[in-house]
Amino acid sequence: MAAYPDLSDRQERILAFIREFTGEYGYPPSIRQIGSDVGISSTSVVSYNLNILQRKGYLTRTREVSRGVRLVEEESTSEQSLIPMMGYIAAGDPLPIADGDFAQGEGEQVAVPKELVGDAEGVYALQVRGTSMIDALIADGDLVILRHQQQAQNGDMVAAWLVEEKAMTLKHLYWERNRTLVCLQPANPTLEPIFVHPSKLEIQGRVIGVIRQL
Amino acid sequence: MAAYPDLSDRQERILAFIREFTGEYGYPPSIRQIGSDVGISSTSVVSYNLNILQRKGYLTRTREVSRGVRLVEEESTSEQSLIPMMGYIAAGDPLPIADGDFAQGEGEQVAVPKELVGDAEGVYALQVRGTSMIDALIADGDLVILRHQQQAQNGDMVAAWLVEEKAMTLKHLYWERNRTLVCLQPANPTLEPIFVHPSKLEIQGRVIGVIRQL
DNA sequence: AGTATAGCTGAACAAATGTTCTATGTCAAG
DNA sequence: CTTGACATAGAACATTTGTTCAGCTATACT
């Protein structure tokens, strides 16, 4: 089991139970529920141990609030964002319409680490179909996290629509010759870049992250 | 705002408030807290609307349990696991020692979508240094999620130490010639596989996911 | 008009839940 | 042995909090 040198067995069990319970039900357990699981008959003893756990920094309590217990580990690291899954991306198809409404609507959502997205405004996820993005180090099945935007800065990895080729591509973008030429550089440096005129390119968004499940 | 065609303004606000509150405090709001925020004077009306939201599938209630409200979106997608960040991985170095104790101890942790890891037992994360894994579609700075194990099945992407080359590598593993030869296949099919004898290979773990932040 | 029905109010109620207090047992230090 | 810190039990208590119900106000339907 976990090694908490400064905690008693009971306190470890309490911690573990709160973690499980909260995960399962979405709200924290009451003092009596904790006691019943850990095997403590008296509510005061549970409260007593919770206070110790709070003092030692493992959790936070809110006085006189039912189920007012929160694990500290959750406070710090559990931050994540829910972003909408907008569908698929493949070389031949344009991006699914990413219209203005990104609020937590219907449809599927994915949870991603908050550090990955920062502000979740205009962020969405697409699943890659096919190996056409392999030169961007993106495999079949990968989840790409995009922020909807038309502009891009030098070096940004962008999702772009190549008008003439009628193809969607993910590449690093660089402006050349005073913005009259665009260089699309594969992430894999052994591959050759593409040069196109800005008018033949429609930037659909910026890639801010990739998640691959194997 | 969010578009919930089948919900009243109040119901949308209730939903939003529960989301905010739970995010901020770690436990759901009480009926009276909801009412006070949304501007409902009567607890029965809050309960009334909560029941509607439940019937329409936006949340779950547990009868007679204080703060027994849970958003359905959380149930399905918000689950995540905390896994320890064990350091770096580079072509030249062996893996940091992954000893037995994986419980949520000290050190840094990363939050990853639960679907990515499944059971978090023996799972840890390493950050990639350098471009040596590029043939596994893994870039400099990527976070690889590993499950500690010595064995591997055909097709698994494994983290393996090449004894003779003194190098760490991430590749798909295939057994050949009745397990007397190992084929290490790069994820990028345009690259050539490597063949080594099993004794020259130490499997350190299986790659179960990759997270890239751009 | 008559009458459902949805949405709401306010108050009373009961159950769930945190707090407090007294008492008991243990164990190590003085 | 005594003392005191610590951990626990049990019970009484006070709050918080969910539930129920009678009644009110619109709007829509017959």
Short mmCIF file of C-alpha atoms (C1' of nucleotides) in Angstrom, two decimals:
data_model
loop_
_atom_site.label_atom_id
_atom_site.label_comp_id
_atom_site.label_asym_id
_atom_site.label_seq_id
_atom_site.Cartn_x
_atom_site.Cartn_y
_atom_site.Cartn_z
CA MET A 1 0.00 0.00 0.00
CA ALA A 2 0.82 3.61 0.01
CA ALA A 3 3.55 4.68 2.34
CA TYR A 4 2.48 7.54 4.55
CA PRO A 5 4.99 7.40 7.34
CA ASP A 6 3.22 10.09 9.35
CA LEU A 7 -0.22 8.52 9.26
CA SER A 8 -1.87 5.75 11.21
CA ASP A 9 -3.48 2.81 9.46
CA ARG A 10 -6.87 4.28 10.16
CA GLN A 11 -5.95 7.58 8.68
CA GLU A 12 -4.65 5.94 5.55
CA ARG A 13 -7.85 3.99 5.23
CA ILE A 14 -9.88 7.12 5.71
CA LEU A 15 -7.92 8.82 2.98
CA ALA A 16 -8.32 5.87 0.67
CA PHE A 17 -12.03 5.64 1.37
CA ILE A 18 -12.63 9.31 0.65
CA ARG A 19 -10.78 8.91 -2.61
CA GLU A 20 -12.79 5.88 -3.66
CA PHE A 21 -16.11 7.20 -2.52
CA THR A 22 -15.71 10.56 -4.17
CA GLY A 23 -14.60 8.90 -7.36
CA GLU A 24 -17.58 6.61 -7.36
CA TYR A 25 -20.37 8.93 -6.29
CA GLY A 26 -19.19 12.38 -7.28
CA TYR A 27 -19.64 13.76 -3.78
CA PRO A 28 -17.61 13.14 -0.64
CA PRO A 29 -18.74 10.74 2.08
CA SER A 30 -20.35 11.86 5.32
CA ILE A 31 -18.60 11.37 8.62
CA ARG A 32 -20.81 8.41 9.44
CA GLN A 33 -20.15 6.79 6.11
CA ILE A 34 -16.43 7.10 6.67
CA GLY A 35 -16.76 5.63 10.14
CA SER A 36 -18.83 2.76 8.93
CA ASP A 37 -16.34 1.84 6.24
CA VAL A 38 -13.20 2.23 8.28
CA GLY A 39 -14.77 0.57 11.31
CA ILE A 40 -15.15 3.48 13.68
CA SER A 41 -18.30 3.52 15.74
CA SER A 42 -18.10 7.07 16.91
CA THR A 43 -18.60 10.07 14.68
CA SER A 44 -16.43 12.12 16.95
CA VAL A 45 -13.46 9.90 16.32
CA VAL A 46 -13.85 10.23 12.60
CA SER A 47 -14.04 13.97 12.95
CA TYR A 48 -11.01 13.82 15.21
CA ASN A 49 -8.99 11.95 12.60
CA LEU A 50 -10.19 14.17 9.82
CA ASN A 51 -8.89 17.14 11.74
CA ILE A 52 -5.53 15.49 12.07
CA LEU A 53 -5.48 14.76 8.37
CA GLN A 54 -6.33 18.36 7.73
CA ARG A 55 -3.61 19.60 10.06
CA LYS A 56 -1.09 17.41 8.28
CA GLY A 57 -2.17 18.79 4.96
CA TYR A 58 -3.88 15.81 3.39
CA LEU A 59 -7.31 17.33 3.11
CA THR A 60 -9.44 20.39 3.64
CA ARG A 61 -12.57 20.61 5.75
CA THR A 62 -15.32 23.17 5.67
CA ARG A 63 -16.85 23.55 9.07
CA GLU A 64 -20.51 22.69 9.55
CA VAL A 65 -20.90 21.72 5.94
CA SER A 66 -22.11 18.23 5.27
CA ARG A 67 -19.62 16.24 3.27
CA GLY A 68 -17.35 19.27 3.40
CA VAL A 69 -14.21 17.23 2.89
CA ARG A 70 -11.82 17.58 0.03
CA LEU A 71 -8.58 15.81 -0.70
CA VAL A 72 -5.68 18.17 -1.18
CA GLU A 73 -4.28 16.08 -4.01
CA GLU A 74 -7.44 16.90 -5.90
CA GLU A 75 -7.16 20.61 -5.33
CA SER A 76 -3.71 20.82 -6.81
CA THR A 77 -3.44 18.38 -9.65
CA SER A 78 -6.86 17.18 -10.59
CA GLU A 79 -7.55 20.25 -12.63
CA GLN A 80 -8.69 19.35 -16.05
CA SER A 81 -10.81 20.71 -18.77
CA LEU A 82 -13.71 19.16 -20.56
CA ILE A 83 -13.53 19.87 -24.25
CA PRO A 84 -15.92 18.78 -26.95
CA MET A 85 -15.12 15.96 -29.33
CA MET A 86 -16.08 17.38 -32.69
CA GLY A 87 -15.48 14.34 -34.84
CA TYR A 88 -12.76 13.13 -37.12
CA ILE A 89 -9.97 14.60 -39.16
CA ALA A 90 -8.60 12.94 -42.26
CA ALA A 91 -6.40 14.07 -45.11
CA GLY A 92 -9.19 14.32 -47.63
CA ASP A 93 -11.91 16.02 -45.66
CA PRO A 94 -12.32 19.57 -44.44
CA LEU A 95 -12.62 20.08 -40.72
CA PRO A 96 -16.03 19.61 -39.19
CA ILE A 97 -17.62 23.02 -38.83
CA ALA A 98 -16.37 24.59 -35.68
CA ASP A 99 -19.02 27.19 -35.08
CA GLY A 100 -19.15 29.68 -32.27
CA ASP A 101 -20.83 27.62 -29.64
CA PHE A 102 -18.28 25.74 -27.65
CA ALA A 103 -20.02 25.68 -24.31
CA GLN A 104 -20.40 22.27 -22.74
CA GLY A 105 -23.18 21.19 -25.03
CA GLU A 106 -24.39 17.85 -26.08
CA GLY A 107 -22.23 15.26 -27.70
CA GLU A 108 -19.15 13.61 -26.42
CA GLN A 109 -16.55 15.32 -24.36
CA VAL A 110 -13.04 14.41 -23.44
CA ALA A 111 -11.21 15.28 -20.28
CA VAL A 112 -7.71 16.54 -20.79
CA PRO A 113 -5.13 17.89 -18.38
CA LYS A 114 -5.72 21.57 -17.86
CA GLU A 115 -2.10 22.45 -18.52
CA LEU A 116 -2.61 21.18 -22.02
CA VAL A 117 -5.29 23.65 -22.98
CA GLY A 118 -5.01 26.62 -20.67
CA ASP A 119 -8.07 28.66 -21.46
CA ALA A 120 -10.57 26.20 -22.91
CA GLU A 121 -12.24 28.87 -25.04
CA GLY A 122 -12.56 27.69 -28.60
CA VAL A 123 -10.73 24.46 -27.94
CA TYR A 124 -11.94 21.18 -29.32
CA ALA A 125 -10.70 17.70 -30.08
CA LEU A 126 -10.63 15.66 -33.25
CA GLN A 127 -9.68 12.08 -33.78
CA VAL A 128 -7.25 11.37 -36.58
CA ARG A 129 -8.23 8.88 -39.25
CA GLY A 130 -5.52 7.39 -41.37
CA THR A 131 -1.80 7.87 -41.43
CA SER A 132 -1.72 10.98 -43.54
CA MET A 133 -0.46 13.10 -40.64
CA ILE A 134 2.43 10.83 -39.93
CA ASP A 135 4.94 13.46 -40.95
CA ALA A 136 3.58 15.58 -38.12
CA LEU A 137 4.31 12.70 -35.75
CA ILE A 138 0.63 11.97 -35.50
CA ALA A 139 -0.64 8.42 -35.83
CA ASP A 140 -3.93 6.86 -36.80
CA GLY A 141 -6.32 7.16 -33.90
CA ASP A 142 -4.57 10.04 -32.18
CA LEU A 143 -6.61 12.73 -30.56
CA VAL A 144 -5.53 16.20 -31.64
CA ILE A 145 -6.47 19.17 -29.50
CA LEU A 146 -7.11 22.28 -31.54
CA ARG A 147 -7.81 25.91 -30.81
CA HIS A 148 -10.00 27.53 -33.40
CA GLN A 149 -8.17 30.41 -35.07
CA GLN A 150 -7.47 31.75 -38.56
CA GLN A 151 -4.11 33.36 -37.92
CA ALA A 152 -0.90 31.67 -36.99
CA GLN A 153 2.52 32.71 -35.89
CA ASN A 154 5.83 31.47 -37.13
CA GLY A 155 6.46 27.98 -35.89
CA ASP A 156 2.90 27.19 -34.87
CA MET A 157 1.64 23.75 -35.70
CA VAL A 158 -1.55 24.41 -37.61
CA ALA A 159 -4.39 22.48 -39.12
CA ALA A 160 -4.57 23.81 -42.65
CA TRP A 161 -6.66 23.12 -45.71
CA LEU A 162 -4.67 23.00 -48.95
CA VAL A 163 -7.04 24.42 -51.52
CA GLU A 164 -5.46 22.95 -54.62
CA GLU A 165 -4.67 19.54 -53.19
CA LYS A 166 -8.07 19.47 -51.45
CA ALA A 167 -6.35 18.04 -48.42
CA MET A 168 -6.21 18.65 -44.71
CA THR A 169 -2.77 18.71 -43.19
CA LEU A 170 -1.06 19.31 -39.87
CA LYS A 171 2.28 21.02 -40.15
CA HIS A 172 4.49 23.69 -38.66
CA LEU A 173 3.94 26.98 -40.41
CA TYR A 174 6.58 29.54 -41.30
CA TRP A 175 6.14 32.76 -43.21
CA GLU A 176 8.70 33.43 -45.91
CA ARG A 177 9.59 36.31 -48.23
CA ASN A 178 7.71 38.93 -46.30
CA ARG A 179 4.56 36.88 -45.90
CA THR A 180 4.10 36.16 -49.58
CA LEU A 181 4.96 32.50 -49.21
CA VAL A 182 4.15 29.87 -46.64
CA CYS A 183 6.50 27.10 -45.69
CA LEU A 184 4.84 24.03 -44.21
CA GLN A 185 7.45 22.04 -42.37
CA PRO A 186 6.78 18.47 -41.28
CA ALA A 187 7.55 17.79 -37.65
CA ASN A 188 9.76 14.96 -38.76
CA PRO A 189 12.91 16.77 -39.94
CA THR A 190 13.87 14.02 -42.36
CA LEU A 191 10.95 14.97 -44.58
CA GLU A 192 10.80 17.84 -47.04
CA PRO A 193 8.77 21.00 -46.45
CA ILE A 194 6.03 22.21 -48.76
CA PHE A 195 5.82 25.77 -50.07
CA VAL A 196 2.48 27.29 -50.99
CA HIS A 197 1.03 30.71 -51.63
CA PRO A 198 -1.00 32.05 -48.67
CA SER A 199 -4.11 32.27 -50.85
CA LYS A 200 -3.97 28.52 -51.41
CA LEU A 201 -4.04 27.87 -47.70
CA GLU A 202 -6.84 28.09 -45.17
CA ILE A 203 -5.72 27.90 -41.59
CA GLN A 204 -8.40 26.15 -39.56
CA GLY A 205 -6.84 26.14 -36.16
CA ARG A 206 -3.74 25.70 -34.13
CA VAL A 207 -2.74 22.35 -32.73
CA ILE A 208 -2.11 22.72 -29.02
CA GLY A 209 -1.83 19.10 -28.03
CA VAL A 210 -1.91 15.47 -29.03
CA ILE A 211 -3.08 12.49 -27.03
CA ARG A 212 -2.33 8.98 -28.16
CA GLN A 213 -3.80 5.88 -26.61
CA LEU A 214 -2.08 2.61 -27.40
CA MET B 1 -24.04 30.62 -23.58
CA ALA B 2 -24.62 26.97 -23.91
CA ALA B 3 -27.48 25.93 -26.06
CA TYR B 4 -29.78 23.53 -24.25
CA PRO B 5 -32.95 23.77 -26.25
CA ASP B 6 -34.86 21.62 -23.83
CA LEU B 7 -33.93 23.55 -20.69
CA SER B 8 -35.21 26.75 -19.14
CA ASP B 9 -32.84 29.58 -18.26
CA ARG B 10 -33.08 28.62 -14.64
CA GLN B 11 -32.21 25.04 -15.32
CA GLU B 12 -29.20 26.08 -17.35
CA ARG B 13 -28.06 28.34 -14.53
CA ILE B 14 -28.51 25.54 -12.03
CA LEU B 15 -26.41 23.28 -14.18
CA ALA B 16 -23.73 25.92 -14.57
CA PHE B 17 -23.71 26.66 -10.85
CA ILE B 18 -23.31 23.04 -9.89
CA ARG B 19 -20.44 22.78 -12.28
CA GLU B 20 -18.71 25.85 -10.92
CA PHE B 21 -19.35 25.07 -7.30
CA THR B 22 -18.18 21.50 -7.51
CA GLY B 23 -15.09 22.58 -9.35
CA GLU B 24 -14.28 25.18 -6.75
CA TYR B 25 -15.06 23.35 -3.52
CA GLY B 26 -14.71 19.70 -4.40
CA TYR B 27 -18.20 18.85 -3.17
CA PRO B 28 -21.57 19.65 -4.71
CA PRO B 29 -23.75 22.52 -3.48
CA SER B 30 -26.75 22.02 -1.23
CA ILE B 31 -30.24 22.77 -2.47
CA ARG B 32 -30.31 26.02 -0.57
CA GLN B 33 -26.98 27.10 -1.98
CA ILE B 34 -28.23 26.47 -5.48
CA GLY B 35 -31.41 28.41 -4.80
CA SER B 36 -29.50 31.31 -3.35
CA ASP B 37 -27.23 31.58 -6.37
CA VAL B 38 -29.83 31.10 -9.03
CA GLY B 39 -32.33 33.32 -7.24
CA ILE B 40 -34.93 30.84 -6.09
CA SER B 41 -36.40 31.46 -2.69
CA SER B 42 -37.97 28.09 -2.20
CA THR B 43 -36.04 24.91 -1.67
CA SER B 44 -38.87 22.92 -3.14
CA VAL B 45 -38.52 24.67 -6.46
CA VAL B 46 -34.85 23.87 -6.62
CA SER B 47 -35.63 20.27 -5.87
CA TYR B 48 -38.36 20.40 -8.47
CA ASN B 49 -35.96 21.62 -11.13
CA LEU B 50 -33.29 19.19 -10.11
CA ASN B 51 -35.73 16.39 -10.66
CA ILE B 52 -36.49 17.69 -14.12
CA LEU B 53 -32.79 17.88 -14.89
CA GLN B 54 -32.44 14.35 -13.67
CA ARG B 55 -35.33 13.13 -15.76
CA LYS B 56 -33.80 14.78 -18.81
CA GLY B 57 -30.53 13.09 -18.11
CA TYR B 58 -28.33 16.00 -17.11
CA LEU B 59 -27.59 14.85 -13.60
CA THR B 60 -28.06 12.16 -11.01
CA ARG B 61 -29.57 12.60 -7.58
CA THR B 62 -29.29 10.38 -4.56
CA ARG B 63 -32.40 10.61 -2.43
CA GLU B 64 -32.09 11.95 1.09
CA VAL B 65 -28.39 12.47 0.75
CA SER B 66 -27.12 15.95 1.35
CA ARG B 67 -25.36 17.35 -1.69
CA GLY B 68 -26.26 14.15 -3.47
CA VAL B 69 -26.12 15.72 -6.90
CA ARG B 70 -23.79 14.72 -9.67
CA LEU B 71 -23.50 15.99 -13.19
CA VAL B 72 -23.80 13.27 -15.77
CA GLU B 73 -21.03 14.75 -17.87
CA GLU B 74 -18.73 14.10 -14.94
CA GLU B 75 -19.76 10.51 -14.56
CA SER B 76 -18.89 9.72 -18.10
CA THR B 77 -15.88 11.73 -19.01
CA SER B 78 -14.33 13.60 -16.17
CA GLU B 79 -12.67 10.60 -14.69
CA GLN B 80 -8.97 10.81 -14.63
CA SER B 81 -6.05 9.22 -12.94
CA LEU B 82 -3.13 10.74 -11.17
CA ILE B 83 0.10 9.08 -12.12
CA PRO B 84 3.61 9.86 -10.94
CA MET B 85 6.10 11.70 -13.12
CA MET B 86 9.26 9.66 -12.75
CA GLY B 87 11.65 11.80 -14.75
CA TYR B 88 13.08 11.77 -18.23
CA ILE B 89 13.73 9.26 -20.93
CA ALA B 90 16.45 9.71 -23.54
CA ALA B 91 18.09 7.43 -26.04
CA GLY B 92 21.32 7.11 -24.13
CA ASP B 93 20.11 6.56 -20.60
CA PRO B 94 18.46 3.64 -18.88
CA LEU B 95 15.02 4.23 -17.44
CA PRO B 96 14.83 5.78 -14.00
CA ILE B 97 14.33 3.02 -11.48
CA ALA B 98 10.69 2.18 -11.34
CA ASP B 99 10.50 0.54 -7.94
CA GLY B 100 7.49 -1.06 -6.38
CA ASP B 101 5.88 1.87 -4.69
CA PHE B 102 3.59 3.65 -7.07
CA ALA B 103 1.04 4.91 -4.61
CA GLN B 104 0.28 8.59 -4.74
CA GLY B 105 3.38 9.57 -2.86
CA GLU B 106 5.52 12.64 -3.01
CA GLY B 107 6.95 14.05 -6.17
CA GLU B 108 5.18 15.43 -9.16
CA GLN B 109 2.07 13.90 -10.58
CA VAL B 110 0.27 14.34 -13.83
CA ALA B 111 -3.43 14.04 -14.44
CA VAL B 112 -4.36 12.00 -17.46
CA PRO B 113 -7.71 10.88 -18.83
CA LYS B 114 -8.70 7.65 -17.13
CA GLU B 115 -9.48 5.92 -20.40
CA LEU B 116 -5.82 6.28 -21.21
CA VAL B 117 -4.54 4.22 -18.32
CA GLY B 118 -7.33 1.98 -17.16
CA ASP B 119 -6.02 0.51 -13.96
CA ALA B 120 -3.37 2.91 -12.71
CA GLU B 121 -1.38 0.17 -11.01
CA GLY B 122 2.26 0.35 -12.03
CA VAL B 123 1.69 3.21 -14.42
CA TYR B 124 4.02 6.17 -14.58
CA ALA B 125 5.00 8.97 -16.89
CA LEU B 126 8.29 10.01 -18.40
CA GLN B 127 9.18 13.04 -20.42
CA VAL B 128 11.08 12.45 -23.63
CA ARG B 129 14.36 14.26 -24.17
CA GLY B 130 15.70 14.52 -27.66
CA THR B 131 14.41 13.31 -30.98
CA SER B 132 15.69 9.77 -30.78
CA MET B 133 12.18 8.34 -30.53
CA ILE B 134 10.99 10.11 -33.63
CA ASP B 135 10.56 6.84 -35.49
CA ALA B 136 7.98 5.89 -32.86
CA LEU B 137 6.12 9.11 -33.67
CA ILE B 138 7.30 10.60 -30.42
CA ALA B 139 8.75 14.08 -30.32
CA ASP B 140 11.06 15.95 -28.02
CA GLY B 141 9.14 16.96 -24.92
CA ASP B 142 6.38 14.38 -25.25
CA LEU B 143 5.04 12.70 -22.18
CA VAL B 144 4.99 8.93 -22.51
CA ILE B 145 2.75 6.92 -20.23
CA LEU B 146 4.24 3.54 -19.33
CA ARG B 147 3.08 0.49 -17.48
CA HIS B 148 5.87 -1.30 -15.73
CA GLN B 149 6.26 -4.85 -17.05
CA GLN B 150 8.97 -7.20 -18.29
CA GLN B 151 6.94 -9.22 -20.75
CA ALA B 152 5.34 -8.02 -23.92
CA GLN B 153 2.95 -9.39 -26.45
CA ASN B 154 3.22 -9.23 -30.19
CA GLY B 155 2.56 -5.74 -31.40
CA ASP B 156 2.98 -3.99 -28.07
CA MET B 157 4.84 -0.74 -28.11
CA VAL B 158 7.54 -1.24 -25.52
CA ALA B 159 10.26 0.74 -23.88
CA ALA B 160 13.33 -1.44 -24.29
CA TRP B 161 16.99 -1.19 -23.44
CA LEU B 162 19.30 -2.37 -26.19
CA VAL B 163 22.20 -3.94 -24.33
CA GLU B 164 24.80 -3.73 -27.07
CA GLU B 165 23.88 -0.31 -28.36
CA LYS B 166 23.46 0.94 -24.79
CA ALA B 167 20.36 2.76 -25.92
CA MET B 168 16.80 3.17 -24.84
CA THR B 169 14.22 2.85 -27.55
CA LEU B 170 10.47 2.83 -28.03
CA LYS B 171 9.25 0.47 -30.69
CA HIS B 172 6.61 -2.07 -31.57
CA LEU B 173 7.78 -5.54 -30.63
CA TYR B 174 7.21 -8.74 -32.57
CA TRP B 175 8.46 -12.20 -31.77
CA GLU B 176 9.96 -14.11 -34.69
CA ARG B 177 11.24 -17.61 -35.31
CA ASN B 178 9.58 -19.17 -32.32
CA ARG B 179 10.68 -16.47 -29.89
CA THR B 180 14.35 -16.72 -30.69
CA LEU B 181 14.45 -13.36 -32.40
CA VAL B 182 12.87 -10.00 -31.72
CA CYS B 183 11.76 -7.62 -34.41
CA LEU B 184 11.55 -4.00 -33.35
CA GLN B 185 9.36 -2.14 -35.77
CA PRO B 186 9.28 1.64 -35.86
CA ALA B 187 5.80 3.14 -35.74
CA ASN B 188 6.62 5.03 -38.89
CA PRO B 189 6.26 2.38 -41.60
CA THR B 190 8.71 4.09 -43.91
CA LEU B 191 11.56 3.17 -41.58
CA GLU B 192 13.33 -0.14 -41.33
CA PRO B 193 12.86 -2.54 -38.43
CA ILE B 194 15.67 -3.77 -36.21
CA PHE B 195 16.26 -7.43 -35.38
CA VAL B 196 17.95 -8.43 -32.13
CA HIS B 197 18.36 -11.51 -30.02
CA PRO B 198 16.07 -11.56 -26.93
CA SER B 199 19.08 -11.72 -24.63
CA LYS B 200 20.28 -8.38 -25.97
CA LEU B 201 17.00 -6.74 -25.06
CA GLU B 202 15.57 -5.70 -21.72
CA ILE B 203 11.93 -4.76 -21.80
CA GLN B 204 11.31 -2.02 -19.28
CA GLY B 205 7.65 -1.38 -19.78
CA ARG B 206 4.82 -1.05 -22.19
CA VAL B 207 3.85 2.29 -23.66
CA ILE B 208 0.15 2.82 -23.11
CA GLY B 209 -0.14 6.44 -24.11
CA VAL B 210 1.51 9.60 -25.31
CA ILE B 211 0.65 13.19 -24.50
CA ARG B 212 2.14 16.03 -26.45
CA GLN B 213 1.82 19.65 -25.51
CA LEU B 214 2.66 22.20 -28.21
"C1'" DA C 1 -65.83 30.08 -18.78
"C1'" DG C 2 -63.80 25.99 -16.97
"C1'" DT C 3 -59.89 23.35 -16.18
"C1'" DA C 4 -55.71 21.29 -16.57
"C1'" DT C 5 -50.67 21.92 -16.16
"C1'" DA C 6 -46.22 23.90 -15.36
"C1'" DG C 7 -43.66 26.79 -12.40
"C1'" DC C 8 -43.47 28.89 -8.14
"C1'" DT C 9 -43.87 30.33 -2.78
"C1'" DG C 10 -43.70 29.54 2.02
"C1'" DA C 11 -43.82 26.93 5.87
"C1'" DA C 12 -43.59 22.81 8.51
"C1'" DC C 13 -41.27 18.56 8.98
"C1'" DA C 14 -38.06 14.80 9.29
"C1'" DA C 15 -33.88 12.86 8.24
"C1'" DA C 16 -29.04 13.34 7.71
"C1'" DT C 17 -25.05 15.10 9.47
"C1'" DG C 18 -21.44 17.85 11.96
"C1'" DT C 19 -20.21 19.35 16.87
"C1'" DT C 20 -19.48 18.97 21.65
"C1'" DC C 21 -18.85 16.85 25.97
"C1'" DT C 22 -17.95 13.27 29.29
"C1'" DA C 23 -15.77 8.98 30.11
"C1'" DT C 24 -12.49 5.09 29.22
"C1'" DG C 25 -8.21 2.84 28.02
"C1'" DT C 26 -3.27 2.95 26.54
"C1'" DC C 27 1.34 4.07 26.86
"C1'" DA C 28 5.47 6.51 27.59
"C1'" DA C 29 7.80 10.07 30.40
"C1'" DG C 30 8.69 11.93 34.90
"C1'" DC D 1 2.96 5.29 40.77
"C1'" DT D 2 1.38 9.41 38.77
"C1'" DT D 3 0.76 12.39 35.02
"C1'" DG D 4 -0.39 13.71 30.59
"C1'" DA D 5 -0.80 13.24 25.70
"C1'" DC D 6 -3.25 10.46 22.54
"C1'" DA D 7 -6.86 7.60 20.65
"C1'" DT D 8 -11.38 6.03 21.23
"C1'" DA D 9 -16.50 5.31 22.54
"C1'" DG D 10 -21.02 6.89 23.38
"C1'" DA D 11 -24.56 10.00 23.75
"C1'" DA D 12 -26.82 14.41 23.60
"C1'" DC D 13 -27.21 18.38 20.80
"C1'" DA D 14 -27.56 21.83 17.13
"C1'" DT D 15 -27.42 22.64 12.16
"C1'" DT D 16 -27.75 21.67 7.86
"C1'" DT D 17 -30.36 19.98 4.50
"C1'" DG D 18 -33.73 17.16 1.72
"C1'" DT D 19 -38.92 16.29 1.58
"C1'" DT D 20 -43.70 17.22 1.65
"C1'" DC D 21 -47.77 19.80 1.19
"C1'" DA D 22 -51.28 23.42 0.77
"C1'" DG D 23 -51.87 27.22 -1.97
"C1'" DC D 24 -50.85 30.83 -5.66
"C1'" DT D 25 -50.24 32.47 -10.67
"C1'" DA D 26 -49.88 32.22 -15.16
"C1'" DT D 27 -50.73 29.96 -19.82
"C1'" DA D 28 -52.81 26.78 -22.82
"C1'" DC D 29 -56.42 23.72 -24.10
"C1'" DT D 30 -61.50 22.12 -24.37
#
